[in-house]
Amino acid sequence: MGPEAAHGVPMKEETVRGIERGHGSESGGARIDGGERMTDRLAGLRHGVGGRQVSRSRIWVDPRFLVGLMLVVASILGVWWLVTTSSRTTPVYAASETLTPGTRLDRSSLQVIDARLGSVEGGYLGAGAAPPPGIVVTRTIAAGELVPLDALGEASAVGVTTLVVEPAGRLGADIVPGTVVDLWAAAPDGDGYGVPEVLVSAATVVRVGEDEGLLSGRGSVALELAVPRSAVATVLSATAAAHLLSVVPTEPGER
């Protein structure tokens, strides 16, 4: 006969074994809410911690993280390149004096300076070698100005030459080498002169009475002008006919 209850009612075998297993669990490990073992709860906590560790490690391979890292690296490299290129200087030629059209380019009229040119470096005459032989200036380059390559060319392509003229009266202080002027002439007319006309437009002053040979005995200062070859005959004819010559600086933008 199996175990009996307090009132003599027999108890089922399965109920007895369940009670025994319950007592065995209580003796083998502590029980917590709802009969869950403490060891099972700890195992669950360890599993949860391990799961968080796995998810944290996955952040390092997130594509968004990699893209952000690449942007940071590119930004650092860009700043480094900008600072490096902006501080780099290049030796180039600059005019030591005003160079007018038709002037042959040589070392005596140039100086070497270090300039920060960046992307426009290729547009100027570098000082790594002597100026090319036979090269002349095709437009005025002011003293101290870097020598641009587009202002140089063959002498045959310049199309200008120099003439010495004697303007009447005194010259203004603003007429210096490199000044662009219009040459006017007034033909003799009885005891005076007729209406002035422009002989040469946009001529360039090369020299202003710098040499003894340019000084006139009549108290006026001679000018050496760079004029188009097509205007040489007109200027020489006016000089031979004793026309009254005058020079007037052109306004900016009139050329």
PDB file of C-alpha atoms in Angstrom:
ATOM      1  CA  MET A   1       0.000   0.000   0.000  1.00  0.00           C
ATOM      2  CA  GLY A   2       1.252   3.386  -0.872  1.00  0.00           C
ATOM      3  CA  PRO A   3       1.467   6.404   1.249  1.00  0.00           C
ATOM      4  CA  GLU A   4      -1.725   7.723   2.696  1.00  0.00           C
ATOM      5  CA  ALA A   5      -2.996  11.203   3.405  1.00  0.00           C
ATOM      6  CA  ALA A   6      -3.898  12.359   6.852  1.00  0.00           C
ATOM      7  CA  HIS A   7      -7.512  11.178   6.463  1.00  0.00           C
ATOM      8  CA  GLY A   8      -6.478   7.748   5.196  1.00  0.00           C
ATOM      9  CA  VAL A   9      -6.932   8.549   1.487  1.00  0.00           C
ATOM     10  CA  PRO A  10      -4.240   6.908  -0.620  1.00  0.00           C
ATOM     11  CA  MET A  11      -1.965   9.312  -2.546  1.00  0.00           C
ATOM     12  CA  LYS A  12      -0.970   8.744  -6.114  1.00  0.00           C
ATOM     13  CA  GLU A  13       2.564   7.594  -6.931  1.00  0.00           C
ATOM     14  CA  GLU A  14       3.125  10.565  -9.287  1.00  0.00           C
ATOM     15  CA  THR A  15       2.215  13.045  -6.556  1.00  0.00           C
ATOM     16  CA  VAL A  16       4.657  11.463  -4.153  1.00  0.00           C
ATOM     17  CA  ARG A  17       7.488  11.522  -6.717  1.00  0.00           C
ATOM     18  CA  GLY A  18       6.734  15.180  -7.481  1.00  0.00           C
ATOM     19  CA  ILE A  19       6.990  16.091  -3.833  1.00  0.00           C
ATOM     20  CA  GLU A  20      10.232  14.149  -3.524  1.00  0.00           C
ATOM     21  CA  ARG A  21      11.725  15.915  -6.546  1.00  0.00           C
ATOM     22  CA  GLY A  22      10.724  19.208  -5.014  1.00  0.00           C
ATOM     23  CA  HIS A  23      12.493  18.389  -1.769  1.00  0.00           C
ATOM     24  CA  GLY A  24      15.533  17.226  -3.685  1.00  0.00           C
ATOM     25  CA  SER A  25      15.692  20.548  -5.516  1.00  0.00           C
ATOM     26  CA  GLU A  26      15.429  22.437  -2.302  1.00  0.00           C
ATOM     27  CA  SER A  27      18.315  20.442  -0.918  1.00  0.00           C
ATOM     28  CA  GLY A  28      20.412  20.729  -4.142  1.00  0.00           C
ATOM     29  CA  GLY A  29      20.001  24.479  -4.766  1.00  0.00           C
ATOM     30  CA  ALA A  30      17.990  27.454  -3.581  1.00  0.00           C
ATOM     31  CA  ARG A  31      14.602  28.123  -5.152  1.00  0.00           C
ATOM     32  CA  ILE A  32      13.329  31.605  -6.031  1.00  0.00           C
ATOM     33  CA  ASP A  33      10.025  33.028  -7.359  1.00  0.00           C
ATOM     34  CA  GLY A  34       7.833  30.483  -9.097  1.00  0.00           C
ATOM     35  CA  GLY A  35      10.219  27.625  -8.396  1.00  0.00           C
ATOM     36  CA  GLU A  36      13.031  28.966 -10.642  1.00  0.00           C
ATOM     37  CA  ARG A  37      16.488  27.905  -9.520  1.00  0.00           C
ATOM     38  CA  MET A  38      19.073  30.508  -8.605  1.00  0.00           C
ATOM     39  CA  THR A  39      21.587  28.738 -10.847  1.00  0.00           C
ATOM     40  CA  ASP A  40      19.197  29.079 -13.802  1.00  0.00           C
ATOM     41  CA  ARG A  41      18.782  32.790 -13.128  1.00  0.00           C
ATOM     42  CA  LEU A  42      22.564  33.317 -12.984  1.00  0.00           C
ATOM     43  CA  ALA A  43      22.978  31.371 -16.190  1.00  0.00           C
ATOM     44  CA  GLY A  44      20.391  33.634 -17.808  1.00  0.00           C
ATOM     45  CA  LEU A  45      22.205  36.743 -16.595  1.00  0.00           C
ATOM     46  CA  ARG A  46      25.486  35.444 -17.973  1.00  0.00           C
ATOM     47  CA  HIS A  47      23.790  34.753 -21.274  1.00  0.00           C
ATOM     48  CA  GLY A  48      22.374  38.290 -21.323  1.00  0.00           C
ATOM     49  CA  VAL A  49      25.761  39.834 -20.630  1.00  0.00           C
ATOM     50  CA  GLY A  50      27.300  37.765 -23.384  1.00  0.00           C
ATOM     51  CA  GLY A  51      24.589  38.917 -25.773  1.00  0.00           C
ATOM     52  CA  ARG A  52      25.301  42.562 -25.054  1.00  0.00           C
ATOM     53  CA  GLN A  53      28.995  41.964 -25.646  1.00  0.00           C
ATOM     54  CA  VAL A  54      28.231  40.493 -29.069  1.00  0.00           C
ATOM     55  CA  SER A  55      26.030  43.443 -30.048  1.00  0.00           C
ATOM     56  CA  ARG A  56      28.685  45.920 -28.864  1.00  0.00           C
ATOM     57  CA  SER A  57      31.347  44.253 -30.987  1.00  0.00           C
ATOM     58  CA  ARG A  58      29.115  44.561 -34.042  1.00  0.00           C
ATOM     59  CA  ILE A  59      29.352  48.413 -33.872  1.00  0.00           C
ATOM     60  CA  TRP A  60      32.921  48.241 -35.180  1.00  0.00           C
ATOM     61  CA  VAL A  61      31.825  46.729 -38.460  1.00  0.00           C
ATOM     62  CA  ASP A  62      28.788  48.968 -38.960  1.00  0.00           C
ATOM     63  CA  PRO A  63      29.035  50.513 -42.511  1.00  0.00           C
ATOM     64  CA  ARG A  64      27.985  53.894 -41.130  1.00  0.00           C
ATOM     65  CA  PHE A  65      30.907  53.835 -38.729  1.00  0.00           C
ATOM     66  CA  LEU A  66      33.314  53.003 -41.568  1.00  0.00           C
ATOM     67  CA  VAL A  67      31.938  55.837 -43.734  1.00  0.00           C
ATOM     68  CA  GLY A  68      32.313  58.300 -40.875  1.00  0.00           C
ATOM     69  CA  LEU A  69      35.881  57.164 -40.278  1.00  0.00           C
ATOM     70  CA  MET A  70      36.726  57.629 -43.964  1.00  0.00           C
ATOM     71  CA  LEU A  71      35.295  61.161 -43.932  1.00  0.00           C
ATOM     72  CA  VAL A  72      37.403  62.104 -40.926  1.00  0.00           C
ATOM     73  CA  VAL A  73      40.571  60.765 -42.563  1.00  0.00           C
ATOM     74  CA  ALA A  74      39.780  62.587 -45.827  1.00  0.00           C
ATOM     75  CA  SER A  75      39.224  65.830 -43.949  1.00  0.00           C
ATOM     76  CA  ILE A  76      42.570  65.543 -42.159  1.00  0.00           C
ATOM     77  CA  LEU A  77      44.388  64.803 -45.422  1.00  0.00           C
ATOM     78  CA  GLY A  78      42.685  67.745 -47.143  1.00  0.00           C
ATOM     79  CA  VAL A  79      43.745  70.191 -44.439  1.00  0.00           C
ATOM     80  CA  TRP A  80      47.304  68.854 -44.545  1.00  0.00           C
ATOM     81  CA  TRP A  81      47.464  69.246 -48.344  1.00  0.00           C
ATOM     82  CA  LEU A  82      46.061  72.798 -48.202  1.00  0.00           C
ATOM     83  CA  VAL A  83      48.563  73.922 -45.567  1.00  0.00           C
ATOM     84  CA  THR A  84      51.461  72.300 -47.419  1.00  0.00           C
ATOM     85  CA  THR A  85      50.653  73.791 -50.819  1.00  0.00           C
ATOM     86  CA  SER A  86      49.827  77.272 -49.500  1.00  0.00           C
ATOM     87  CA  SER A  87      53.177  77.541 -47.710  1.00  0.00           C
ATOM     88  CA  ARG A  88      55.266  76.307 -50.678  1.00  0.00           C
ATOM     89  CA  THR A  89      57.117  79.026 -52.600  1.00  0.00           C
ATOM     90  CA  THR A  90      58.514  78.945 -56.136  1.00  0.00           C
ATOM     91  CA  PRO A  91      61.435  81.026 -57.498  1.00  0.00           C
ATOM     92  CA  VAL A  92      60.223  83.106 -60.449  1.00  0.00           C
ATOM     93  CA  TYR A  93      61.448  86.106 -62.429  1.00  0.00           C
ATOM     94  CA  ALA A  94      60.131  89.599 -61.769  1.00  0.00           C
ATOM     95  CA  ALA A  95      60.934  92.800 -63.656  1.00  0.00           C
ATOM     96  CA  SER A  96      63.613  94.864 -61.909  1.00  0.00           C
ATOM     97  CA  GLU A  97      62.514  97.861 -64.020  1.00  0.00           C
ATOM     98  CA  THR A  98      59.572  98.694 -66.217  1.00  0.00           C
ATOM     99  CA  LEU A  99      59.718  96.590 -69.388  1.00  0.00           C
ATOM    100  CA  THR A 100      57.995  97.993 -72.445  1.00  0.00           C
ATOM    101  CA  PRO A 101      56.881  96.230 -75.632  1.00  0.00           C
ATOM    102  CA  GLY A 102      59.816  95.248 -77.801  1.00  0.00           C
ATOM    103  CA  THR A 103      62.313  95.124 -74.904  1.00  0.00           C
ATOM    104  CA  ARG A 104      64.623  92.142 -75.191  1.00  0.00           C
ATOM    105  CA  LEU A 105      64.416  90.004 -72.088  1.00  0.00           C
ATOM    106  CA  ASP A 106      67.721  89.312 -70.280  1.00  0.00           C
ATOM    107  CA  ARG A 107      69.018  88.792 -66.769  1.00  0.00           C
ATOM    108  CA  SER A 108      70.018  92.457 -66.345  1.00  0.00           C
ATOM    109  CA  SER A 109      66.376  93.538 -66.312  1.00  0.00           C
ATOM    110  CA  LEU A 110      65.130  90.713 -64.095  1.00  0.00           C
ATOM    111  CA  GLN A 111      65.272  89.713 -60.466  1.00  0.00           C
ATOM    112  CA  VAL A 112      64.468  86.422 -58.745  1.00  0.00           C
ATOM    113  CA  ILE A 113      61.858  86.300 -56.015  1.00  0.00           C
ATOM    114  CA  ASP A 114      60.121  83.492 -54.137  1.00  0.00           C
ATOM    115  CA  ALA A 115      56.377  83.636 -54.626  1.00  0.00           C
ATOM    116  CA  ARG A 116      53.419  81.530 -53.529  1.00  0.00           C
ATOM    117  CA  LEU A 117      51.651  80.877 -56.810  1.00  0.00           C
ATOM    118  CA  GLY A 118      49.766  77.651 -56.201  1.00  0.00           C
ATOM    119  CA  SER A 119      47.769  76.546 -59.228  1.00  0.00           C
ATOM    120  CA  VAL A 120      48.862  79.543 -61.394  1.00  0.00           C
ATOM    121  CA  GLU A 121      52.566  78.671 -61.144  1.00  0.00           C
ATOM    122  CA  GLY A 122      52.684  77.563 -64.783  1.00  0.00           C
ATOM    123  CA  GLY A 123      51.644  81.015 -66.001  1.00  0.00           C
ATOM    124  CA  TYR A 124      54.870  82.785 -64.993  1.00  0.00           C
ATOM    125  CA  LEU A 125      58.507  82.643 -66.062  1.00  0.00           C
ATOM    126  CA  GLY A 126      60.339  80.351 -63.651  1.00  0.00           C
ATOM    127  CA  ALA A 127      63.814  81.228 -62.449  1.00  0.00           C
ATOM    128  CA  GLY A 128      65.187  77.712 -62.860  1.00  0.00           C
ATOM    129  CA  ALA A 129      66.974  78.683 -66.091  1.00  0.00           C
ATOM    130  CA  ALA A 130      68.036  81.750 -68.046  1.00  0.00           C
ATOM    131  CA  PRO A 131      65.356  83.567 -70.096  1.00  0.00           C
ATOM    132  CA  PRO A 132      64.936  82.085 -73.561  1.00  0.00           C
ATOM    133  CA  PRO A 133      67.184  83.819 -76.117  1.00  0.00           C
ATOM    134  CA  GLY A 134      65.557  86.183 -78.586  1.00  0.00           C
ATOM    135  CA  ILE A 135      62.437  86.663 -76.471  1.00  0.00           C
ATOM    136  CA  VAL A 136      61.011  90.168 -76.124  1.00  0.00           C
ATOM    137  CA  VAL A 137      58.233  91.737 -74.104  1.00  0.00           C
ATOM    138  CA  THR A 138      54.952  92.087 -75.959  1.00  0.00           C
ATOM    139  CA  ARG A 139      53.199  94.308 -73.424  1.00  0.00           C
ATOM    140  CA  THR A 140      54.280  96.542 -70.578  1.00  0.00           C
ATOM    141  CA  ILE A 141      55.472  94.788 -67.422  1.00  0.00           C
ATOM    142  CA  ALA A 142      55.767  97.142 -64.457  1.00  0.00           C
ATOM    143  CA  ALA A 143      58.797  97.135 -62.160  1.00  0.00           C
ATOM    144  CA  GLY A 144      58.399  94.462 -59.494  1.00  0.00           C
ATOM    145  CA  GLU A 145      55.711  92.598 -61.442  1.00  0.00           C
ATOM    146  CA  LEU A 146      56.115  88.881 -62.057  1.00  0.00           C
ATOM    147  CA  VAL A 147      56.895  88.065 -65.683  1.00  0.00           C
ATOM    148  CA  PRO A 148      53.836  86.340 -67.204  1.00  0.00           C
ATOM    149  CA  LEU A 149      54.448  83.990 -70.077  1.00  0.00           C
ATOM    150  CA  ASP A 150      51.637  85.534 -72.109  1.00  0.00           C
ATOM    151  CA  ALA A 151      53.566  88.846 -72.133  1.00  0.00           C
ATOM    152  CA  LEU A 152      56.530  87.317 -73.991  1.00  0.00           C
ATOM    153  CA  GLY A 153      57.025  86.515 -77.652  1.00  0.00           C
ATOM    154  CA  GLU A 154      59.265  86.624 -80.702  1.00  0.00           C
ATOM    155  CA  ALA A 155      60.550  90.015 -81.821  1.00  0.00           C
ATOM    156  CA  SER A 156      58.950  89.539 -85.230  1.00  0.00           C
ATOM    157  CA  ALA A 157      55.538  89.102 -83.630  1.00  0.00           C
ATOM    158  CA  VAL A 158      55.625  92.256 -81.526  1.00  0.00           C
ATOM    159  CA  GLY A 159      54.856  94.679 -84.333  1.00  0.00           C
ATOM    160  CA  VAL A 160      56.283  97.744 -82.530  1.00  0.00           C
ATOM    161  CA  THR A 161      59.471  99.745 -82.668  1.00  0.00           C
ATOM    162  CA  THR A 162      60.864 102.721 -80.751  1.00  0.00           C
ATOM    163  CA  LEU A 163      61.141 106.349 -81.850  1.00  0.00           C
ATOM    164  CA  VAL A 164      62.478 109.445 -80.091  1.00  0.00           C
ATOM    165  CA  VAL A 165      60.223 112.502 -80.126  1.00  0.00           C
ATOM    166  CA  GLU A 166      60.373 115.943 -78.530  1.00  0.00           C
ATOM    167  CA  PRO A 167      57.021 116.999 -77.120  1.00  0.00           C
ATOM    168  CA  ALA A 168      56.474 120.716 -76.671  1.00  0.00           C
ATOM    169  CA  GLY A 169      56.493 122.142 -73.164  1.00  0.00           C
ATOM    170  CA  ARG A 170      57.127 120.353 -69.905  1.00  0.00           C
ATOM    171  CA  LEU A 171      56.030 116.811 -69.221  1.00  0.00           C
ATOM    172  CA  GLY A 172      53.669 115.885 -66.463  1.00  0.00           C
ATOM    173  CA  ALA A 173      54.963 113.935 -63.448  1.00  0.00           C
ATOM    174  CA  ASP A 174      52.704 111.040 -64.367  1.00  0.00           C
ATOM    175  CA  ILE A 175      54.581 110.363 -67.608  1.00  0.00           C
ATOM    176  CA  VAL A 176      57.139 107.698 -66.694  1.00  0.00           C
ATOM    177  CA  PRO A 177      58.452 104.545 -68.389  1.00  0.00           C
ATOM    178  CA  GLY A 178      55.546 102.230 -69.006  1.00  0.00           C
ATOM    179  CA  THR A 179      52.953 105.007 -69.275  1.00  0.00           C
ATOM    180  CA  VAL A 180      50.582 104.619 -72.204  1.00  0.00           C
ATOM    181  CA  VAL A 181      50.109 107.903 -74.081  1.00  0.00           C
ATOM    182  CA  ASP A 182      48.540 109.309 -77.214  1.00  0.00           C
ATOM    183  CA  LEU A 183      50.886 111.303 -79.466  1.00  0.00           C
ATOM    184  CA  TRP A 184      49.266 114.449 -80.885  1.00  0.00           C
ATOM    185  CA  ALA A 185      50.595 116.724 -83.632  1.00  0.00           C
ATOM    186  CA  ALA A 186      49.615 120.211 -84.853  1.00  0.00           C
ATOM    187  CA  ALA A 187      50.831 121.325 -88.297  1.00  0.00           C
ATOM    188  CA  PRO A 188      52.315 124.825 -88.748  1.00  0.00           C
ATOM    189  CA  ASP A 189      49.695 127.332 -89.923  1.00  0.00           C
ATOM    190  CA  GLY A 190      51.004 130.822 -90.656  1.00  0.00           C
ATOM    191  CA  ASP A 191      52.319 132.311 -87.447  1.00  0.00           C
ATOM    192  CA  GLY A 192      50.816 129.485 -85.373  1.00  0.00           C
ATOM    193  CA  TYR A 193      49.632 125.927 -85.596  1.00  0.00           C
ATOM    194  CA  GLY A 194      46.515 124.246 -86.839  1.00  0.00           C
ATOM    195  CA  VAL A 195      44.123 121.923 -85.006  1.00  0.00           C
ATOM    196  CA  PRO A 196      45.987 119.034 -83.260  1.00  0.00           C
ATOM    197  CA  GLU A 197      45.331 115.515 -84.426  1.00  0.00           C
ATOM    198  CA  VAL A 198      46.234 112.153 -82.967  1.00  0.00           C
ATOM    199  CA  LEU A 199      49.257 110.660 -84.746  1.00  0.00           C
ATOM    200  CA  VAL A 200      49.659 107.529 -82.626  1.00  0.00           C
ATOM    201  CA  SER A 201      47.169 106.102 -80.171  1.00  0.00           C
ATOM    202  CA  ALA A 202      48.259 104.066 -77.167  1.00  0.00           C
ATOM    203  CA  ALA A 203      52.033 104.431 -77.544  1.00  0.00           C
ATOM    204  CA  THR A 204      54.168 103.287 -74.611  1.00  0.00           C
ATOM    205  CA  VAL A 205      56.832 105.446 -72.968  1.00  0.00           C
ATOM    206  CA  VAL A 206      60.162 103.599 -72.939  1.00  0.00           C
ATOM    207  CA  ARG A 207      62.461 106.288 -71.532  1.00  0.00           C
ATOM    208  CA  VAL A 208      62.136 109.863 -70.346  1.00  0.00           C
ATOM    209  CA  GLY A 209      65.346 111.855 -71.108  1.00  0.00           C
ATOM    210  CA  GLU A 210      67.524 109.275 -69.340  1.00  0.00           C
ATOM    211  CA  ASP A 211      70.535 109.601 -71.666  1.00  0.00           C
ATOM    212  CA  GLU A 212      72.468 112.658 -72.774  1.00  0.00           C
ATOM    213  CA  GLY A 213      71.549 111.829 -76.353  1.00  0.00           C
ATOM    214  CA  LEU A 214      67.857 112.226 -75.504  1.00  0.00           C
ATOM    215  CA  LEU A 215      68.197 115.778 -74.178  1.00  0.00           C
ATOM    216  CA  SER A 216      67.082 118.551 -76.484  1.00  0.00           C
ATOM    217  CA  GLY A 217      68.904 121.868 -76.789  1.00  0.00           C
ATOM    218  CA  ARG A 218      65.613 123.777 -76.786  1.00  0.00           C
ATOM    219  CA  GLY A 219      64.791 123.064 -73.169  1.00  0.00           C
ATOM    220  CA  SER A 220      62.243 120.278 -73.769  1.00  0.00           C
ATOM    221  CA  VAL A 221      62.657 116.669 -72.704  1.00  0.00           C
ATOM    222  CA  ALA A 222      62.766 113.964 -75.349  1.00  0.00           C
ATOM    223  CA  LEU A 223      60.749 110.777 -75.070  1.00  0.00           C
ATOM    224  CA  GLU A 224      61.457 107.342 -76.430  1.00  0.00           C
ATOM    225  CA  LEU A 225      58.155 105.814 -77.435  1.00  0.00           C
ATOM    226  CA  ALA A 226      57.224 102.305 -78.520  1.00  0.00           C
ATOM    227  CA  VAL A 227      54.908 102.765 -81.503  1.00  0.00           C
ATOM    228  CA  PRO A 228      53.403 100.378 -84.044  1.00  0.00           C
ATOM    229  CA  ARG A 229      55.611  99.861 -87.079  1.00  0.00           C
ATOM    230  CA  SER A 230      52.757 101.022 -89.283  1.00  0.00           C
ATOM    231  CA  ALA A 231      52.909 104.466 -87.631  1.00  0.00           C
ATOM    232  CA  VAL A 232      56.657 105.060 -88.049  1.00  0.00           C
ATOM    233  CA  ALA A 233      56.366 106.903 -91.387  1.00  0.00           C
ATOM    234  CA  THR A 234      53.614 109.181 -90.038  1.00  0.00           C
ATOM    235  CA  VAL A 235      55.655 110.170 -86.985  1.00  0.00           C
ATOM    236  CA  LEU A 236      58.832 110.788 -88.973  1.00  0.00           C
ATOM    237  CA  SER A 237      56.953 112.928 -91.493  1.00  0.00           C
ATOM    238  CA  ALA A 238      55.421 115.052 -88.733  1.00  0.00           C
ATOM    239  CA  THR A 239      58.820 115.518 -87.102  1.00  0.00           C
ATOM    240  CA  ALA A 240      60.444 116.534 -90.394  1.00  0.00           C
ATOM    241  CA  ALA A 241      57.657 119.064 -91.048  1.00  0.00           C
ATOM    242  CA  ALA A 242      58.218 120.678 -87.629  1.00  0.00           C
ATOM    243  CA  HIS A 243      54.786 119.743 -86.291  1.00  0.00           C
ATOM    244  CA  LEU A 244      54.107 120.669 -82.703  1.00  0.00           C
ATOM    245  CA  LEU A 245      54.056 117.368 -80.802  1.00  0.00           C
ATOM    246  CA  SER A 246      52.330 116.651 -77.516  1.00  0.00           C
ATOM    247  CA  VAL A 247      51.728 113.516 -75.425  1.00  0.00           C
ATOM    248  CA  VAL A 248      48.637 112.883 -73.362  1.00  0.00           C
ATOM    249  CA  PRO A 249      48.346 109.928 -70.942  1.00  0.00           C
ATOM    250  CA  THR A 250      45.422 107.689 -71.784  1.00  0.00           C
ATOM    251  CA  GLU A 251      42.764 106.982 -69.198  1.00  0.00           C
ATOM    252  CA  PRO A 252      42.499 103.412 -67.809  1.00  0.00           C
ATOM    253  CA  GLY A 253      40.376 101.289 -70.104  1.00  0.00           C
ATOM    254  CA  GLU A 254      40.883 103.417 -73.221  1.00  0.00           C
ATOM    255  CA  ARG A 255      43.462 101.150 -74.782  1.00  0.00           C
TER     256      ARG A 255
END
